[in-house]
Amino acid sequence: MPDDLAPRIAVIGGGQLARMMAEPAAALGIPLRLLAEAAGVSAAQVIVDHEVGDHTVLADLERITVGCAAVTFDHEHVPTEHLRALEASGIAVRPGPDALVHAQDKGVMRAALARLGVPCPRNALVTDLAAVEAFGFPCVVKTTRGGYDGRGVWFLRSSADLDRAAEAFATAEANGVEILAEELVDFRRELSALVARSPSGQVAAWPVVASEQRDGVCREVIAPAPDLAEPLAIQAQQIAMRLAGELGVTGVLAVELFETNDGRVLVNELAMRPHNTGHWTQDGAITSQFENHLRAVLDLPLGAPDARAPWTVMVNILGGSDGTARLYDGYPHAMARDPRLRVHLYGKAMRPGRKVGHVNAYGDDLDDCLMRARHAAAWFAGDLGEESE
Ligand code: ADP
């Protein structure tokens, strides 16, 4: 490796989020070094300077961060004690362990939101089935740690569903985590307020978006959220900016919210890294979430988060169940049909339900953007037959 011309950032975890950090890193001339969980994973295909290692092993984290100015993450699974050890060794850990715990542990997050008076669903930590009954139905029970994409979340309509809570407790016990009960929110839709915050305290807030989740997995994002009342949009952004400051977040913070049918916003959860609901920013905003994340990690001035077009639609490409997916094979048709479409693939093999890429379509007409992005994502996933063309 040549001598660094700019500070080097270590990235822990080789998924698509790390992969997509590589693009602005290249443009800005910022060298990245990756700790990948296995050879050939998504980010290891594009970040030349990488090693395979285990993010739960301190020696692996120390090896990868030697000579780096800062360390950041593709996921939230690095143990807190390791983050503290890295900090003690003098490397800037961004986000730091005291902030990150709020994205790692839903119990800690709920307690902090209550302390700060931020609106969220009624909730309580529960230790047995009787406590779930006492909490009341309908409710949602969740593991406090380790859940993602809907894993670790159970919905209970009535006491007839208590066997689901029993499953939740068994999962929690097996993993040494706790169970949080929450009221089942009857929401109009899910929103996401995305901000980036630098250690100096500068904050950039992207427009609030609407996200559609199916089976706990993000499918589609519309930026900005259509017909969102301005006071609610401002409130959502203010919640995200305030949380970023109060919790000491450095880098991107995604605040997932429920918009209720009676016109309130409630915080569902926090993520402290670039987030699926921010992928639209790659093509639809002046500065993408990946670029501002890197700028924030190095405490550089942040780029403008303004939208480039009235509407941007992001649709995820998910592996289908029938194995008919056509990723690269889908390029000739997708590119010929829509030269304005932006395609992002992650270098991942298709598996049912796995996120393997996304498309962004932006323009003046929301219906047109929706139609183009949905068509392309369905085409890549193999959900459209040749005859439908
Ligand atoms: P994960 O860590 O898997 O993202 P979440 O806590 O975000 O878990 O829950 C996944 C999905 O479950 C949410 O996107 C939402 O659709 C639904 N959900 C979670 N909590 C509630 C709740 N209190 N009321 C209604 N739906 C919920």
XYZ file of C-alpha atoms and ligand atoms in Angstrom:
416
model
C 0.000 0.000 0.000
C 1.310 3.522 -0.753
C 1.579 6.036 2.073
C -1.854 7.371 2.895
C -2.722 10.714 1.323
C -5.715 11.093 3.659
C -6.730 9.537 6.992
C -7.653 5.865 6.679
C -10.995 4.594 7.981
C -11.481 1.034 9.178
C -14.911 -0.442 8.400
C -16.140 -3.440 10.375
C -18.427 -5.784 8.459
C -18.448 -6.590 4.749
C -22.114 -6.163 3.781
C -23.623 -3.857 1.191
C -23.502 -0.793 3.453
C -19.698 -1.010 3.631
C -19.622 -1.685 -0.117
C -21.611 1.474 -0.808
C -19.272 3.556 1.409
C -16.486 2.650 -1.016
C -17.919 4.744 -3.848
C -17.757 8.168 -2.113
C -14.520 7.100 -0.402
C -12.955 6.630 -3.830
C -14.289 9.972 -5.037
C -12.943 11.783 -1.973
C -9.638 9.884 -1.968
C -10.259 8.450 1.491
C -8.676 5.016 1.950
C -10.812 2.320 3.596
C -9.684 -0.885 5.270
C -12.269 -3.606 5.770
C -12.755 -6.382 8.286
C -14.804 -8.894 6.303
C -16.602 -11.857 7.829
C -15.624 -14.107 4.921
C -13.664 -13.982 1.684
C -15.589 -12.529 -1.240
C -18.434 -10.911 0.730
C -20.154 -7.859 -0.761
C -17.735 -5.135 0.413
C -14.608 -7.309 0.095
C -15.250 -7.350 -3.667
C -14.646 -3.597 -3.899
C -12.433 -2.621 -0.914
C -8.995 -3.845 -1.929
C -7.479 -3.425 1.530
C -9.365 -6.070 3.491
C -8.816 -9.003 5.787
C -11.096 -11.763 6.885
C -11.769 -11.803 10.609
C -14.322 -11.946 13.382
C -15.876 -8.736 14.734
C -16.393 -10.399 18.128
C -12.627 -11.042 18.521
C -10.730 -8.020 19.884
C -7.414 -9.092 18.311
C -9.029 -9.045 14.851
C -10.445 -5.566 15.476
C -7.066 -4.317 16.710
C -5.248 -5.747 13.708
C -7.580 -4.112 11.211
C -7.562 -0.694 12.891
C -3.779 -0.299 13.205
C -2.797 2.950 11.474
C -6.429 4.019 10.936
C -7.683 7.409 12.128
C -11.180 6.129 12.836
C -13.299 3.012 12.803
C -16.914 2.740 11.688
C -19.377 -0.048 11.010
C -21.504 -1.871 8.488
C -23.590 -3.324 11.348
C -24.217 -2.823 15.050
C -22.942 -6.138 16.398
C -19.464 -5.284 17.725
C -19.437 -5.925 21.505
C -19.382 -2.759 23.624
C -16.300 -3.844 25.614
C -14.312 -4.164 22.379
C -15.380 -0.679 21.295
C -14.180 0.674 24.640
C -10.848 -1.128 24.251
C -10.358 0.380 20.774
C -11.201 3.823 22.116
C -8.710 3.375 24.955
C -6.035 2.539 22.379
C -6.545 6.001 20.834
C -8.626 5.299 17.731
C -11.769 7.361 17.111
C -14.739 4.962 17.310
C -17.618 6.453 15.334
C -20.291 6.094 16.489
C -18.844 5.529 19.963
C -19.974 2.808 22.379
C -22.127 5.109 24.538
C -24.169 6.176 21.500
C -24.188 2.812 19.740
C -25.739 0.954 22.663
C -29.018 2.757 21.865
C -29.061 1.079 18.466
C -27.925 -2.274 19.854
C -30.345 -2.627 22.755
C -34.042 -1.736 22.351
C -34.504 -1.699 26.153
C -31.749 0.906 26.585
C -33.161 2.850 23.632
C -36.698 2.919 25.067
C -35.383 4.046 28.477
C -33.419 6.899 26.854
C -36.436 8.020 24.815
C -38.578 8.058 27.973
C -35.906 10.094 29.779
C -35.806 12.604 26.900
C -39.591 12.759 26.582
C -39.545 11.542 22.964
C -42.897 10.016 21.905
C -42.838 6.237 21.427
C -45.225 3.271 21.809
C -46.162 2.314 25.383
C -43.642 -0.354 26.406
C -42.230 -2.377 29.280
C -39.572 -5.006 29.858
C -41.326 -8.302 30.665
C -39.903 -11.421 32.269
C -42.721 -13.980 31.982
C -46.056 -14.748 30.310
C -48.028 -13.296 33.226
C -46.278 -9.977 32.684
C -47.207 -10.051 28.984
C -50.873 -10.667 29.947
C -50.706 -7.838 32.458
C -49.216 -5.545 29.767
C -52.316 -6.174 27.634
C -53.255 -7.065 24.056
C -52.809 -6.528 21.207
C -49.067 -6.165 21.667
C -45.699 -6.811 20.086
C -42.894 -8.591 21.921
C -39.308 -8.125 20.818
C -35.880 -9.323 21.843
C -33.910 -6.349 23.150
C -30.846 -7.303 21.117
C -29.952 -9.209 17.982
C -33.147 -8.661 15.946
C -33.098 -7.398 12.370
C -35.378 -7.428 9.328
C -38.301 -8.545 11.516
C -36.423 -11.399 13.177
C -36.895 -11.191 16.925
C -40.389 -9.599 16.686
C -43.666 -11.438 17.520
C -47.206 -10.040 17.172
C -49.844 -11.047 19.748
C -53.517 -10.257 19.091
C -54.866 -11.841 22.266
C -53.988 -14.292 25.027
C -54.615 -17.056 22.459
C -51.261 -16.031 20.943
C -49.273 -16.426 24.166
C -47.411 -19.389 22.649
C -45.643 -16.773 20.502
C -44.516 -14.992 23.640
C -43.261 -18.350 24.943
C -41.213 -18.663 21.746
C -39.892 -15.136 22.299
C -38.814 -15.934 25.860
C -37.096 -19.128 24.693
C -35.236 -17.168 22.001
C -34.261 -14.484 24.515
C -33.019 -17.028 27.040
C -30.988 -18.886 24.433
C -29.287 -15.616 23.459
C -28.948 -14.057 26.915
C -31.146 -11.052 26.066
C -34.392 -9.579 27.425
C -37.942 -9.191 26.097
C -39.647 -5.867 25.550
C -43.442 -5.643 25.214
C -44.939 -2.779 23.191
C -48.455 -1.714 22.366
C -49.377 -2.693 18.795
C -49.457 0.653 17.023
C -52.228 1.034 14.451
C -50.118 3.112 12.116
C -50.980 4.847 8.867
C -47.471 4.197 7.551
C -43.827 4.033 8.563
C -41.566 7.049 8.207
C -37.826 7.466 8.509
C -35.946 10.595 9.550
C -32.303 10.382 8.553
C -29.587 12.725 9.798
C -25.794 12.790 9.825
C -23.939 14.351 12.743
C -20.243 15.149 12.984
C -18.217 15.125 16.225
C -18.078 18.933 16.004
C -21.862 18.918 16.239
C -22.826 19.813 12.673
C -26.035 18.039 11.629
C -27.481 17.487 8.144
C -31.099 16.290 7.890
C -32.457 14.647 4.739
C -36.153 14.986 3.841
C -38.384 12.613 5.846
C -39.324 9.544 3.788
C -42.115 6.957 3.817
C -41.001 3.332 3.909
C -43.025 0.248 3.184
C -42.045 -2.842 5.151
C -43.344 -6.319 4.370
C -42.681 -9.148 6.829
C -40.298 -6.848 8.667
C -38.211 -6.176 5.530
C -37.989 -2.753 3.861
C -39.369 -3.020 0.316
C -39.854 0.508 -0.967
C -39.042 4.080 0.049
C -40.606 7.309 -1.243
C -38.719 10.570 -0.742
C -40.168 12.815 0.480
C -43.078 11.080 2.269
C -46.160 11.977 0.160
C -48.770 14.195 1.831
C -46.853 14.402 5.086
C -48.192 17.361 7.054
C -45.388 19.890 7.434
C -45.579 20.100 11.247
C -45.142 16.302 11.439
C -42.211 16.371 9.004
C -40.555 19.087 11.074
C -41.257 17.214 14.305
C -39.738 14.006 12.883
C -36.606 15.865 11.766
C -36.332 17.637 15.099
C -36.607 14.327 16.974
C -33.792 12.881 14.841
C -31.556 15.953 15.233
C -32.181 16.101 18.977
C -31.493 12.377 19.458
C -28.285 12.634 17.419
C -27.090 15.402 19.745
C -28.347 13.986 23.055
C -27.000 10.497 22.378
C -23.714 11.808 20.939
C -24.101 10.087 17.565
C -21.334 10.502 14.994
C -22.202 9.469 11.461
C -25.635 8.617 10.133
C -28.586 8.135 12.486
C -31.803 6.688 11.082
C -34.889 7.175 13.224
C -37.686 4.822 12.198
C -41.086 6.211 13.112
C -44.743 5.263 12.981
C -47.178 7.887 11.710
C -50.411 7.121 13.546
C -53.874 7.487 12.051
C -54.534 10.328 14.473
C -51.603 12.393 13.243
C -48.776 11.666 15.683
C -45.263 10.342 15.155
C -43.861 7.671 17.493
C -40.267 6.439 17.439
C -39.949 2.735 16.622
C -36.214 2.244 16.491
C -32.785 3.732 15.855
C -29.957 2.698 13.549
C -26.515 4.304 13.708
C -25.114 3.622 10.266
C -26.257 4.213 6.709
C -29.740 2.715 6.463
C -31.930 1.097 3.812
C -34.369 4.017 4.068
C -31.506 6.304 2.978
C -30.429 4.470 -0.180
C -32.507 6.916 -2.254
C -29.954 9.625 -1.337
C -27.340 8.027 -3.622
C -29.151 9.390 -6.657
C -31.857 11.637 -5.209
C -29.905 13.944 -2.880
C -26.987 16.309 -3.391
C -24.975 14.362 -0.808
C -25.639 10.685 -0.175
C -25.899 9.126 3.272
C -22.734 7.139 2.533
C -20.695 10.249 1.756
C -21.976 12.203 4.749
C -21.323 9.196 6.980
C -17.654 9.213 5.930
C -17.414 12.998 6.227
C -18.869 12.803 9.742
C -16.545 9.976 10.752
C -13.561 12.200 9.820
C -15.211 15.333 11.270
C -15.242 17.057 7.881
C -17.957 19.613 7.004
C -21.111 17.804 5.878
C -22.579 17.996 2.381
C -26.016 19.359 1.559
C -28.813 16.811 2.121
C -31.257 18.549 -0.250
C -33.195 16.517 -2.795
C -32.151 16.832 -6.450
C -35.654 16.153 -7.779
C -39.199 16.520 -6.479
C -39.487 12.720 -6.019
C -37.170 9.761 -5.622
C -38.397 6.178 -5.267
C -36.149 3.352 -4.048
C -37.266 -0.249 -4.461
C -35.253 -3.165 -3.073
C -34.442 -6.164 -5.226
C -35.127 -9.288 -3.182
C -34.321 -12.838 -4.097
C -37.446 -14.679 -5.231
C -38.387 -18.202 -4.226
C -38.338 -19.741 -7.698
C -34.744 -19.038 -8.653
C -35.676 -17.186 -11.831
C -33.779 -14.042 -10.872
C -31.833 -12.247 -13.547
C -29.415 -9.718 -12.116
C -26.710 -8.898 -14.648
C -28.768 -10.783 -17.212
C -31.530 -8.267 -16.590
C -29.383 -5.282 -17.576
C -30.074 -5.149 -21.332
C -33.829 -4.893 -20.865
C -33.792 -2.674 -17.754
C -31.278 -0.243 -19.238
C -32.923 -0.058 -22.635
C -36.387 0.417 -21.175
C -35.411 3.169 -18.757
C -32.154 5.027 -19.408
C -32.846 7.276 -16.384
C -33.002 4.371 -13.927
C -30.170 4.021 -11.382
C -29.229 0.433 -10.474
C -27.224 -0.697 -7.427
C -26.334 -4.363 -7.064
C -24.478 -5.746 -4.067
C -22.492 -8.623 -5.590
C -24.570 -11.127 -3.623
C -25.898 -14.465 -4.755
C -29.682 -14.747 -4.891
C -31.421 -16.424 -1.974
C -35.152 -16.212 -1.229
C -35.906 -12.960 0.587
C -32.272 -11.754 0.556
C -31.613 -8.107 -0.332
C -29.348 -8.266 -3.375
C -29.689 -4.732 -4.731
C -31.982 -1.769 -5.232
C -33.028 0.678 -7.910
C -33.643 4.416 -7.661
C -35.884 6.419 -9.981
C -36.207 10.176 -9.620
C -38.227 12.807 -11.419
C -41.119 15.248 -11.333
C -43.955 12.730 -11.296
C -44.350 10.355 -8.347
C -46.519 7.810 -10.169
C -44.003 7.618 -12.994
C -41.109 7.101 -10.542
C -43.077 4.409 -8.693
C -43.958 2.601 -11.876
C -40.397 2.664 -13.223
C -38.717 1.588 -9.990
C -41.254 -1.158 -9.231
C -41.066 -2.515 -12.746
C -37.277 -2.652 -12.723
C -37.033 -4.263 -9.278
C -39.631 -6.878 -10.239
C -37.786 -7.498 -13.501
C -34.461 -8.113 -11.767
C -36.120 -10.321 -9.150
C -37.620 -12.443 -11.921
C -41.184 -11.597 -10.944
C -42.084 -10.391 -14.459
C -42.292 -12.858 -17.289
C -40.864 -12.092 -20.731
C -44.446 -12.114 -22.058
C -45.406 -9.150 -19.843
C -43.048 -6.974 -21.846
P -36.136 -4.902 13.530
O -35.084 -4.769 14.563
O -36.279 -6.279 12.965
O -36.083 -3.825 12.465
P -38.516 -3.532 14.530
O -38.638 -3.253 15.970
O -38.222 -2.375 13.628
O -37.498 -4.720 14.348
O -39.851 -4.217 14.011
C -39.994 -4.709 12.683
C -41.335 -4.269 12.114
O -42.400 -4.715 12.951
C -41.500 -2.739 12.077
O -40.940 -2.195 10.923
C -43.024 -2.614 12.115
O -43.565 -2.832 10.824
C -43.425 -3.745 13.032
N -43.538 -3.254 14.430
C -42.544 -3.193 15.342
N -42.983 -2.671 16.511
C -44.292 -2.406 16.351
C -45.322 -1.852 17.200
N -45.089 -1.492 18.466
N -46.563 -1.715 16.659
C -46.826 -2.075 15.378
N -45.918 -2.616 14.556
C -44.650 -2.784 15.011
